[in-house]
XYZ file of C-alpha atoms in Angstrom:
613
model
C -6.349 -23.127 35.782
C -6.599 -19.601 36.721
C -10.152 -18.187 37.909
C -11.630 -16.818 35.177
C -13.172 -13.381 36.657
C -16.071 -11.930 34.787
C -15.251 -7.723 33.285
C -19.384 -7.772 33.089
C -21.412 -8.646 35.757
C -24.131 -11.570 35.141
C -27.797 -10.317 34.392
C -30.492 -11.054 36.688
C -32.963 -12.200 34.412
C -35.917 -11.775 36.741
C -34.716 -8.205 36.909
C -34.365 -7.722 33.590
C -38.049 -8.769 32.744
C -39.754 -6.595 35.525
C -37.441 -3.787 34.023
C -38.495 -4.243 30.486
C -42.050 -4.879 31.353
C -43.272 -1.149 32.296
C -42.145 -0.238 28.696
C -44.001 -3.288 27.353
C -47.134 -2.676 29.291
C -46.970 1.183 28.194
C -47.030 -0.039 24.472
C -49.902 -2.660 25.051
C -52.996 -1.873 23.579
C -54.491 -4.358 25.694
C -53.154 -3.083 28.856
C -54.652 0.527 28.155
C -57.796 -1.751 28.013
C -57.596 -3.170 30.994
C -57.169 0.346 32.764
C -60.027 1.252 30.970
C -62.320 -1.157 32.468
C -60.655 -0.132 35.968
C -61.405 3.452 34.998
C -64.698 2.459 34.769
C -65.102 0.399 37.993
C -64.121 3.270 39.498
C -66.505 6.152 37.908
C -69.102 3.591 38.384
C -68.663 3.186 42.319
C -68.046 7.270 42.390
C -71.581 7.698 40.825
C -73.302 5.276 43.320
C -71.531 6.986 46.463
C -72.268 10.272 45.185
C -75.613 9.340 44.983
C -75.775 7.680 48.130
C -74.734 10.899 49.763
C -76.938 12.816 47.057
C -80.052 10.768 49.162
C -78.714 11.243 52.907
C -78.238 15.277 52.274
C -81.859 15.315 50.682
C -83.090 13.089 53.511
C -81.853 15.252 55.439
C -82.603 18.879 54.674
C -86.356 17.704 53.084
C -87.277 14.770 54.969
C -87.206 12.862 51.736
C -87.998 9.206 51.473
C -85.036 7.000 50.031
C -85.144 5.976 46.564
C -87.397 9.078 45.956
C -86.846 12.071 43.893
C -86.607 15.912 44.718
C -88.649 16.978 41.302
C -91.419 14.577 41.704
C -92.432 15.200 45.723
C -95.634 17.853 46.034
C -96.142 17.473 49.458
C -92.876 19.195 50.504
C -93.101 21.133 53.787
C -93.790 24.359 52.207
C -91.419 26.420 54.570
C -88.178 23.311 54.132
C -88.765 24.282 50.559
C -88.369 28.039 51.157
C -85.375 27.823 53.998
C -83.248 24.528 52.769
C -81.844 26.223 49.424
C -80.605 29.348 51.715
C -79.214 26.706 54.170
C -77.078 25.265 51.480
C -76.168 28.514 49.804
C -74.781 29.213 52.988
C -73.109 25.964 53.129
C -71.891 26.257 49.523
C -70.524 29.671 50.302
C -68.597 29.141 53.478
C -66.807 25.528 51.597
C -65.876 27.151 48.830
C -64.103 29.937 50.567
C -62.327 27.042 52.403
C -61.389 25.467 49.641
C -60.146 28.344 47.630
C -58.104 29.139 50.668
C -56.507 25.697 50.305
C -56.295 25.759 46.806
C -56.390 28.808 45.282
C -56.791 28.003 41.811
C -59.228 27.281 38.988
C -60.315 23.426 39.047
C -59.473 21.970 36.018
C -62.787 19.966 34.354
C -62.191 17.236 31.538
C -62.812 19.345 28.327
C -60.103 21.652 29.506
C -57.786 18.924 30.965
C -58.035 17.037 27.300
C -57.543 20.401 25.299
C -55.053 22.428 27.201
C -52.833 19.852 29.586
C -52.898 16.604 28.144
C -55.091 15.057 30.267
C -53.644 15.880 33.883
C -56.536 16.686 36.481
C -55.955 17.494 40.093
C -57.906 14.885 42.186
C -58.122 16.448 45.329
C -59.520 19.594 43.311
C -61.410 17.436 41.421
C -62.878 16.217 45.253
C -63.351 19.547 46.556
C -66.091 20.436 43.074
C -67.683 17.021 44.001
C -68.124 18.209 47.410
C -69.655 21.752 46.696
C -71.753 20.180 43.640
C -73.391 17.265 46.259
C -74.463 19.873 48.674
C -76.040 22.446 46.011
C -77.899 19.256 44.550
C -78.641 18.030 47.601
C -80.213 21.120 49.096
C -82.447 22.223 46.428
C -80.580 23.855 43.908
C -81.540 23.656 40.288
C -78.654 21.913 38.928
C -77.557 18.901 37.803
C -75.034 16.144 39.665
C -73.817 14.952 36.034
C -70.923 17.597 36.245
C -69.707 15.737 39.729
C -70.162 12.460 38.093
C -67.909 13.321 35.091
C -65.154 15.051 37.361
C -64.905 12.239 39.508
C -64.796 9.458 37.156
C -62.293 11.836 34.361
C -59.859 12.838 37.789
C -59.731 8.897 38.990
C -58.943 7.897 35.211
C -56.202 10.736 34.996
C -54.601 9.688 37.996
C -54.366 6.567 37.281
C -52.813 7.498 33.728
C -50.234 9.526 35.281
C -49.157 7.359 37.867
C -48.181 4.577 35.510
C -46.516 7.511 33.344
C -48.343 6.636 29.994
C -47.983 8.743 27.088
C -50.045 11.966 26.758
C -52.534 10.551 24.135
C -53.197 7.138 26.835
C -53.981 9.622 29.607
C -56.482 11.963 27.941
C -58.221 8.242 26.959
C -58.141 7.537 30.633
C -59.951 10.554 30.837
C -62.288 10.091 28.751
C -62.931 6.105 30.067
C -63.688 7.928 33.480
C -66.245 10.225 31.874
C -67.654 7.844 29.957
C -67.888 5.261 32.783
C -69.263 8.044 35.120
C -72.737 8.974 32.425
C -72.746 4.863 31.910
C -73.269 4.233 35.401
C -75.688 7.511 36.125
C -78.077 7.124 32.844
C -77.562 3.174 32.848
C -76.947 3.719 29.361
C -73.432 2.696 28.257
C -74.185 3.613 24.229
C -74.829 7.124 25.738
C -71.941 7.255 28.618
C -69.482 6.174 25.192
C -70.873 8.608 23.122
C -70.257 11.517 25.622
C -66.844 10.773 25.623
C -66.120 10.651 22.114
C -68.074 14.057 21.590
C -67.529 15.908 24.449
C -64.351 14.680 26.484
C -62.002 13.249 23.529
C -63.439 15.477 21.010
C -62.986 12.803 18.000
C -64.295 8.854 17.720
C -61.181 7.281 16.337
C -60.508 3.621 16.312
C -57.702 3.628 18.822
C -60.199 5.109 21.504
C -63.394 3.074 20.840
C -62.268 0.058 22.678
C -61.279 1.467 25.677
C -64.234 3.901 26.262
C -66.614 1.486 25.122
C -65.212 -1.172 27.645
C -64.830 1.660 30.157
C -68.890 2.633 29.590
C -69.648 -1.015 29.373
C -67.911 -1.268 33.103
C -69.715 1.412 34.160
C -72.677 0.896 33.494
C -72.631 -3.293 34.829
C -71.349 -1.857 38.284
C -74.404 0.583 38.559
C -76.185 -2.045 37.174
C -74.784 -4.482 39.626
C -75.286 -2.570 42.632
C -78.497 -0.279 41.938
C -80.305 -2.595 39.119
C -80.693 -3.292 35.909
C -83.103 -0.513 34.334
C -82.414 2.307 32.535
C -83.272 5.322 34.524
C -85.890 6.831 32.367
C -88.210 3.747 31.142
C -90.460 4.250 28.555
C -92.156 1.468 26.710
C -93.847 3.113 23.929
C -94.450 2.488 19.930
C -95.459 4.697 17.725
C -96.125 5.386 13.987
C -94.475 8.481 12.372
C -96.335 10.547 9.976
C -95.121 13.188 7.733
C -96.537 16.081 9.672
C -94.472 14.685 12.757
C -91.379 14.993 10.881
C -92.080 18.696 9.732
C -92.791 19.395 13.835
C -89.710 18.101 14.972
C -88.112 20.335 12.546
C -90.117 23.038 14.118
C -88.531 21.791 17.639
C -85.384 21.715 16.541
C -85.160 25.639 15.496
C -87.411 26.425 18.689
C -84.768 24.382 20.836
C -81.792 25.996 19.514
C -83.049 29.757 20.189
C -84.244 28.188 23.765
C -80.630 26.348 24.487
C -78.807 30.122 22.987
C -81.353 32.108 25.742
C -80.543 29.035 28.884
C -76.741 30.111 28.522
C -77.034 33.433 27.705
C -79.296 33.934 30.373
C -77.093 31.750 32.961
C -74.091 33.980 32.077
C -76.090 37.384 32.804
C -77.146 36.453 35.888
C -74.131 35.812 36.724
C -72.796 38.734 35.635
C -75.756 40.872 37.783
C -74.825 38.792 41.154
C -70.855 39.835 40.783
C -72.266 43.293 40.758
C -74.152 43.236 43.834
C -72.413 44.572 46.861
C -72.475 41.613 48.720
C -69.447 39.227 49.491
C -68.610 36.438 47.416
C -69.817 33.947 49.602
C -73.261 35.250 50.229
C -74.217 35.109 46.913
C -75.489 31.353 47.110
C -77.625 32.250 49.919
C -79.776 35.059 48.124
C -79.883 32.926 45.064
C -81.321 29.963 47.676
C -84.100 32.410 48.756
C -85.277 33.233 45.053
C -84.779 29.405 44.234
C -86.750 28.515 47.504
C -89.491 31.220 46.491
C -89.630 29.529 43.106
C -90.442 26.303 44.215
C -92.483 27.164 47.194
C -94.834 27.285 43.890
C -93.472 25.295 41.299
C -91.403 22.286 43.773
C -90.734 20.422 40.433
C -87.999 22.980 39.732
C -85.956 21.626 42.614
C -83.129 19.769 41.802
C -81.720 18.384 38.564
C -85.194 16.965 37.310
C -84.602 13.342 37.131
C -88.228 12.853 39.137
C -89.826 15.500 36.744
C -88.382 13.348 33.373
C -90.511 10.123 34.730
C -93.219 11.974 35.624
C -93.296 14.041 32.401
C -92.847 10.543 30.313
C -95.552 8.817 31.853
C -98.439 11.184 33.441
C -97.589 14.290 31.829
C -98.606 17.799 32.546
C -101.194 19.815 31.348
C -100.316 23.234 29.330
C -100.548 26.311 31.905
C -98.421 24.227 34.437
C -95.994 23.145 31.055
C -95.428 27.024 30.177
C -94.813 27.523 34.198
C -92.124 24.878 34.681
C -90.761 25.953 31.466
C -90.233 29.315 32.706
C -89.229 28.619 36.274
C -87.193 25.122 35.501
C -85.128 28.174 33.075
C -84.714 31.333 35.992
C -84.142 28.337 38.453
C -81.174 26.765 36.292
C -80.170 30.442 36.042
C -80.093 31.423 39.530
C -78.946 28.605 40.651
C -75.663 28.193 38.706
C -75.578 31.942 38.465
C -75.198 32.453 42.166
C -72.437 30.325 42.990
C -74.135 27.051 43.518
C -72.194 24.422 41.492
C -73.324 21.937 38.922
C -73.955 21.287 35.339
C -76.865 21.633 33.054
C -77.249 17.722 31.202
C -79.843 16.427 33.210
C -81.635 20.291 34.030
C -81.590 20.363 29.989
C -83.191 16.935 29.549
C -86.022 17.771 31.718
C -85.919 21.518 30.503
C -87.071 19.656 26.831
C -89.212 17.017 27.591
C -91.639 19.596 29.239
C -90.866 21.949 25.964
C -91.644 18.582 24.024
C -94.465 18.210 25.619
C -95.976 22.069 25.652
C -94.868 22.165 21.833
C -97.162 19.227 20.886
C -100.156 19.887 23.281
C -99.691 23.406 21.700
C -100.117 22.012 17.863
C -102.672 19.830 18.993
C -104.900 22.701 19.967
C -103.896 24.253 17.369
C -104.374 21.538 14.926
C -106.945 18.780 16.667
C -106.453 16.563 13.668
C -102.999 15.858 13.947
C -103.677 14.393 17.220
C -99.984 15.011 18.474
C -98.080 12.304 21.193
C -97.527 14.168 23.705
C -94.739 11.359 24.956
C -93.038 11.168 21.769
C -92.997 14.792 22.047
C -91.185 14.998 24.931
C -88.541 12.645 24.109
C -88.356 14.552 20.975
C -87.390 17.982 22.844
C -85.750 15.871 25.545
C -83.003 15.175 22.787
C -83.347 18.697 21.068
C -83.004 20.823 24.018
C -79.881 18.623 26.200
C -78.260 18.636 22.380
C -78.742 23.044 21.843
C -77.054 23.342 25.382
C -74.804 19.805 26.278
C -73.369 19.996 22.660
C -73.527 16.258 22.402
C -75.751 15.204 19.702
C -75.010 11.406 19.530
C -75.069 11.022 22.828
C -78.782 12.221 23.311
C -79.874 9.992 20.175
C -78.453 6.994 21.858
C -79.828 7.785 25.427
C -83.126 8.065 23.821
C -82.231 4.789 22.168
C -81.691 2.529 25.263
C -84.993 4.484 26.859
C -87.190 3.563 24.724
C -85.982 0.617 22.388
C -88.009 2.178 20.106
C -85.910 2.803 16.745
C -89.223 4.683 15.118
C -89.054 7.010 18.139
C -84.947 7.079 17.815
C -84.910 8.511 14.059
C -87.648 11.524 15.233
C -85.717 12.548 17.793
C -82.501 12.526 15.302
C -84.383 14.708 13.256
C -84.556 17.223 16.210
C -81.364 16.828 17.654
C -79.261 17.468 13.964
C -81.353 20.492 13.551
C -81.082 21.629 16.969
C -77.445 21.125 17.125
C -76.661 22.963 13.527
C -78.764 25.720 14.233
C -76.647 26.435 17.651
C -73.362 25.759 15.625
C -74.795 28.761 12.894
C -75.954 31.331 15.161
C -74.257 30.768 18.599
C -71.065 28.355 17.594
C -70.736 27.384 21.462
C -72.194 24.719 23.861
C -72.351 25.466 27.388
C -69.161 24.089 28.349
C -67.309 25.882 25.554
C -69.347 29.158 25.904
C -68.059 29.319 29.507
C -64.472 28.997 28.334
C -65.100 31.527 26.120
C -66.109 34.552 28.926
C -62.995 33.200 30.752
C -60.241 34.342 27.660
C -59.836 30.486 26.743
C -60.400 29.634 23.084
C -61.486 26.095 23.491
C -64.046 25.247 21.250
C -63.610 21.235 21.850
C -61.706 19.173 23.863
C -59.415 18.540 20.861
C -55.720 18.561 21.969
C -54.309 21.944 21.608
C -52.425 21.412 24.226
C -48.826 20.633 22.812
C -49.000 23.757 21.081
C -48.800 25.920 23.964
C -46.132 23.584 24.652
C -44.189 24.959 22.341
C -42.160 27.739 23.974
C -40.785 30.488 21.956
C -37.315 30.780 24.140
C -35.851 27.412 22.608
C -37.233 28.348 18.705
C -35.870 31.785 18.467
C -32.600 32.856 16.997
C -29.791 34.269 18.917
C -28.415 36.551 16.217
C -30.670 39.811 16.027
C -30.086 42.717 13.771
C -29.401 45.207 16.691
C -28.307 49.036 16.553
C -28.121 51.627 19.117
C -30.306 54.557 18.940
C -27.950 57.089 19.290
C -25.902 56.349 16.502
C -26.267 58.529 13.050
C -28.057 56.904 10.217
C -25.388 56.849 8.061
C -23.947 54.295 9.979
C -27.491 52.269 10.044
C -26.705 52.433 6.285
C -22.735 51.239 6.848
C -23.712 47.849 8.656
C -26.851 47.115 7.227
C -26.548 47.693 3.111
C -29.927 47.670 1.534
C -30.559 44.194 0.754
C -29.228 42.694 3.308
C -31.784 42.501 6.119
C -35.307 42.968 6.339
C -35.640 44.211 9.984
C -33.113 46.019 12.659
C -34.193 46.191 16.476
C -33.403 49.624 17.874
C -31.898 49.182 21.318
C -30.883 51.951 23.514
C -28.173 52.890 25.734
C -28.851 49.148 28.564
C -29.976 47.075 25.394
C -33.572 48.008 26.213
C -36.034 47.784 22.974
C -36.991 50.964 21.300
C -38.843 49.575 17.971
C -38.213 48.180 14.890
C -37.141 49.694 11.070
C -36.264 48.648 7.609
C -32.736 49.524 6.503
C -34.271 49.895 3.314
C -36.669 52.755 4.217
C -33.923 54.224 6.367
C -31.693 54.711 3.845
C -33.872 56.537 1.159
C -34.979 58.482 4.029
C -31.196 59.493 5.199
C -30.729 62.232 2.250
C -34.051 64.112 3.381
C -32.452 64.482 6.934
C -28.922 64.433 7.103
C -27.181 63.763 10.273
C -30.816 62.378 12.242
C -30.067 59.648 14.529
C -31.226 55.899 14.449
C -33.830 56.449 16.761
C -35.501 59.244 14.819
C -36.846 56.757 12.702
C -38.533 54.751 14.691
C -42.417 56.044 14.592
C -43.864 53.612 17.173
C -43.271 50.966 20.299
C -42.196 47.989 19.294
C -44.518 44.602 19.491
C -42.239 41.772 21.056
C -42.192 38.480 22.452
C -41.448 36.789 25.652
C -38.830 33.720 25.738
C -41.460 32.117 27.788
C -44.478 32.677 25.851
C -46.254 29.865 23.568
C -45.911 29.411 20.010
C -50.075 30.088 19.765
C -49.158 33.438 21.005
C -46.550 34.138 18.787
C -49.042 33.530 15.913
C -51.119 35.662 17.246
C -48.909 38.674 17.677
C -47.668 37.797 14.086
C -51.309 38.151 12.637
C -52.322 41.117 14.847
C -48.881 43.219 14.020
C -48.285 42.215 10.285
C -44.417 41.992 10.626
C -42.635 39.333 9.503
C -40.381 38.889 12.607
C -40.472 40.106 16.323
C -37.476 40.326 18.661
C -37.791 38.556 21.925
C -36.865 40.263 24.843
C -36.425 39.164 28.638
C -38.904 40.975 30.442
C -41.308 43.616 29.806
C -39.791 45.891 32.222
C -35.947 45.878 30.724
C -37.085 45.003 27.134
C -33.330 43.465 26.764
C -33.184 41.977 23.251
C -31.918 38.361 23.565
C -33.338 36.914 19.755
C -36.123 37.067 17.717
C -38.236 34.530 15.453
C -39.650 35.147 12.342
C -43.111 34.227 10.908
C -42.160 32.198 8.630
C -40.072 29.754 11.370
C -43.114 29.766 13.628
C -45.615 28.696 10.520
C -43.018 25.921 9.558
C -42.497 24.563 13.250
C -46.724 24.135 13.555
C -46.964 22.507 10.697
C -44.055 20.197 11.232
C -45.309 19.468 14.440
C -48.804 18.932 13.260
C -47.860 16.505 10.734
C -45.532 14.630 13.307
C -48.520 14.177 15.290
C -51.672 13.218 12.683
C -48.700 10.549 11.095
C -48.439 8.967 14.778
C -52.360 9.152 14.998
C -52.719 7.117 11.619
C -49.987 4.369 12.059
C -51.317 4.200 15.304
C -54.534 2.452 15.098
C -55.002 0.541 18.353
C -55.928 -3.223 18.237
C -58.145 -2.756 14.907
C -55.063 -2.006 13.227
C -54.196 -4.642 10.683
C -50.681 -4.996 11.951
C -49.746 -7.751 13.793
C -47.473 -10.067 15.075
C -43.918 -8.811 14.507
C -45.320 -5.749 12.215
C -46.988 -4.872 15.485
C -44.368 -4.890 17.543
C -42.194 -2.861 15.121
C -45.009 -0.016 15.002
C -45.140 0.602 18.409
C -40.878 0.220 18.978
C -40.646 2.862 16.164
C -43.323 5.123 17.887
C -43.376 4.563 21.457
């Protein structure tokens, strides 16, 4: 018998399997969960090295004990206090001219990478912010370290998304597990570190997300826990009784929080503005803002750093009320100065101690005020701890739940809710931006969440316009406008002259009621202004825009602005249809998509994600 020769070869089953499984694993639910917990691993060990190198720097420049913190040391060497912020605004200065030399580029934070890209952060960019942000912090400047935290732990969890190539939506998770794992581990408060994430870095708390960033905050937060112990970093064991009267303060603290978070980022924003005008180079600018921050704390020293000292102390000795109104005030020009000159960092942890001392001036104030309410000063400050971080972070959940696991105390909790929601409203109603978002705002971007906007500036306007314009030449009489284009048939003709080159747009229908008044006038004589356009390569966001800000119903595209060439145009209408197509594409995916609390399962499972993978 005749060999009998194969016309297929034989599968390698062991080759098929590891082929299929990087599909398979991209569809698991439970996989994304297990990166999630790595994503949190890795923010937490970020947050504990950062810190680590938070301690040497301060060591270092201040002679400060381990373990200890900058905000809570009074017997700083008066002239360390004075020289070391200069010394690291010179530092701060001459790295990030180096690194804007090497990458010469805006870094990318998590809010941004989530609304605008999908999720896809540069790590070594990422690297270089951490870098800059550890030696302002660690030389004195009024900032917080929360901003390296998050960048580290969101750029780890991106990478890791993109090198396994999982869908957009998995990798601005990832992102989010990194933040979240990142406040977890800092705060030792994994309800808070989750919260963050949903508010501030996912923009939405969906089912599909909650059991990776919770996992990924749970992670977090064990591996700080693990390796730095087991207490929440602001402790407070304290009970109290709420009274009517309390309730009708905290109200008061709200409102007075909101105006105070409005005038913290208004007033961070105009000092910046007044240091770009000073004739001084770019990199100098951290070292005069070190001198007035050194000057600062050569009387106040609590102002120094991101406050995390000044929080304990607050909580559990307090302050008494001219020294309140005098951190108040400097903690504020400090924050200013600081992030205003160039030194980099963020403003959670500034604002958290920025309203527990507000907390606690706004209740010793009503107490003298009103001896027989008898005010608690403690509760107070928690109170405008929440109110103040929640007017300028923008995260009001998040600062209910870190109160929460500080205190245990769910009396305590529901005042400082009462605070936060007012607070929070009252910024939405007269401001409408938190920090983050009121920075993208002076830089043109209209991010108002980290909501994914992204895929619509995906959407390029080159491969959704038509290829068929109404064109006519300039030069040619209107009577033959009138020839090719009968009235009825077209709404809008593109004017081109002699190399194709745009000249504007009419309506046949106007042109030919106008042709008896001037007989023998030429195309071009009726065109009364330039011509709005497009770009092939522009987004379909822009293209609304130009719609709504010209009022015509279509707009030819051309090639470039200097040639004006026609090569299409798209019409209102198309664009309108096209969002909302792909807006509905994407909510149905959201819904039949919900994670491992979907009710699906078994083979329905399996068909849900084969149909939408």
């Amino acid at each position: 018998m005749a060999d009998i020769i194969p016309t297929q070869p034989i599968p390698d089953l062991r080759t098929e399997s590891v082929n299929l499984s990087t599909p398979r694993l991209r569809d698991s639910e439970l996989f994304l969960v297990v990166l999630a917990a790595a994503a949190g691993i890795l923010a937490g060990l970020g947050v504990i090295l950062l810190d680590e190198i938070l301690a040497m720097i301060r060591h270092f420049a201040f002679g400060l004990p381990f373990g200890e913190h900058l905000s809570d040391s009074s017997d700083l060497p008066a002239l360390r206090i004075l020289t070391m912020p200069v010394i690291g605004g010179i530092l701060v200065g001459a790295t990030s001219v180096l690194l804007r030399r090497w990458r010469p580029r805006e870094v990318v934070d998590s809010i941004e990478a989530n609304a605008l890209f999908g999720g896809r952060m540069s790590l070594g960019d990422s690297l270089g912010l951490v870098l800059v942000t550890a030696l302002s912090g660690g030389f004195g400047a009024s900032v917080g370290l929360e901003a390296a935290y998050t960048q580290l732990g969101a750029a780890m969890g991106s990478r890791l998304g993109r090198e396994l190539a999982l869908r957009r939506d998995d990798v601005r998770t990832l992102v989010g597990c990194g933040a979240a794992g990142a406040i977890a581990a800092a705060f030792n408060a994994p309800l808070a570190g989750a919260f963050y994430a949903f508010e501030l870095i996912v923009g939405s708390y969906t089912l599909q997300t909650l059991a990776p960033i919770g996992i990924a905050a749970l992670v977090g937060a064990f591996t700080g826990r693990a390796l730095q112990g087991g207490s929440p970093i602001f402790v407070v064991y304290h009970h109290t009784q709420l009274s009517t009267a309390d309730y009708l303060a905290f109200v008061g603290i709200g409102l007075s929080a909101a105006g105070l978070g409005i005038a913290v980022m208004k007033g961070v924003t105009g000092t910046e503005a007044a240091f770009r005008r000073l004739f001084v180079p770019r990199w100098a600018r951290p070292a005069i803002g070190g001198l007035i921050i050194g000057l600062i704390g050569m009387a106040l020293p609590q102002v120094l750093g991101s406050g995390h000292g000044g929080i304990l102390r607050q909580l559990h000795w307090g302050y008494d009320l001219p020294l309140l109104a005098a951190l108040v005030v400097g903690k504020i020009v400090a924050s200013a100065v600081s992030i205003g000159s160039g030194f980099r960092g963020g403003l959670f942890s500034t604002s958290l101690f920025l309203g527990s001392l507000f907390g606690s001036l706004f209740g010793l104030t009503m107490g003298y005020l009103f001896p027989a309410l008898s005010p608690d000063t403690v509760l107070f400050s928690l109170v405008g701890m929440g109110a103040v971080a929640a007017a300028i972070v923008g995260a009001p959940v998040t600062m209910i739940m870190l109160v929460l696991e500080t205190t245990g105390d769910f009396s305590a909790t529901i005042g400082v809710m009462v605070a936060v929601v007012i607070a929070a409203v009252a910024v939405r109603q007269w401001f409408g931006y938190s920090f983050a978002t009121w920075r993208f705002h002076l830089r043109g971007l209209k991010i108002r969440s980290p909501e994914d906007i992204g895929w619509l500036n995906e959407l390029k306007v080159g491969p959704l316009m038509r290829r068929d314009p109404a064109v006519i030449a300039d030069d040619l009489p209107i009577g033959e406008l009138r020839r090719r284009f009968p009235a009825g048939s077209t709404k809008q003709v593109f004017v081109v002259d002699g190399n194709g080159g745009l000249v504007g747009i009419i309506d046949p229908a106007e042109a030919n009621r106008a042709e008896d008044a001037r007989e023998g006038s030429k195309v071009g004589d009726l065109v009364e202004q330039r011509s709005p356009y497009l770009l092939a390569d522009e987004d379909l966001r822009t293209a609304l825009i130009r719609f709504g800000q010209t009022a015509q119903e279509a707009l030819p595209v051309i090639d470039d602005p200097e040639h004006k060439r026609v090569i299409g145009y798209m019409s209102e209408a198309y664009a309108l249809r096209r969002y909302a197509q792909e807006l509905e594409r994407r909510r149905s995916i959201a819904q039949d998509d919900a994670g491992i609390f979907s009710p699906a399962t078994g083979k329905d499972a399996a068909g849900t994600n084969a149909q939408n993978p």
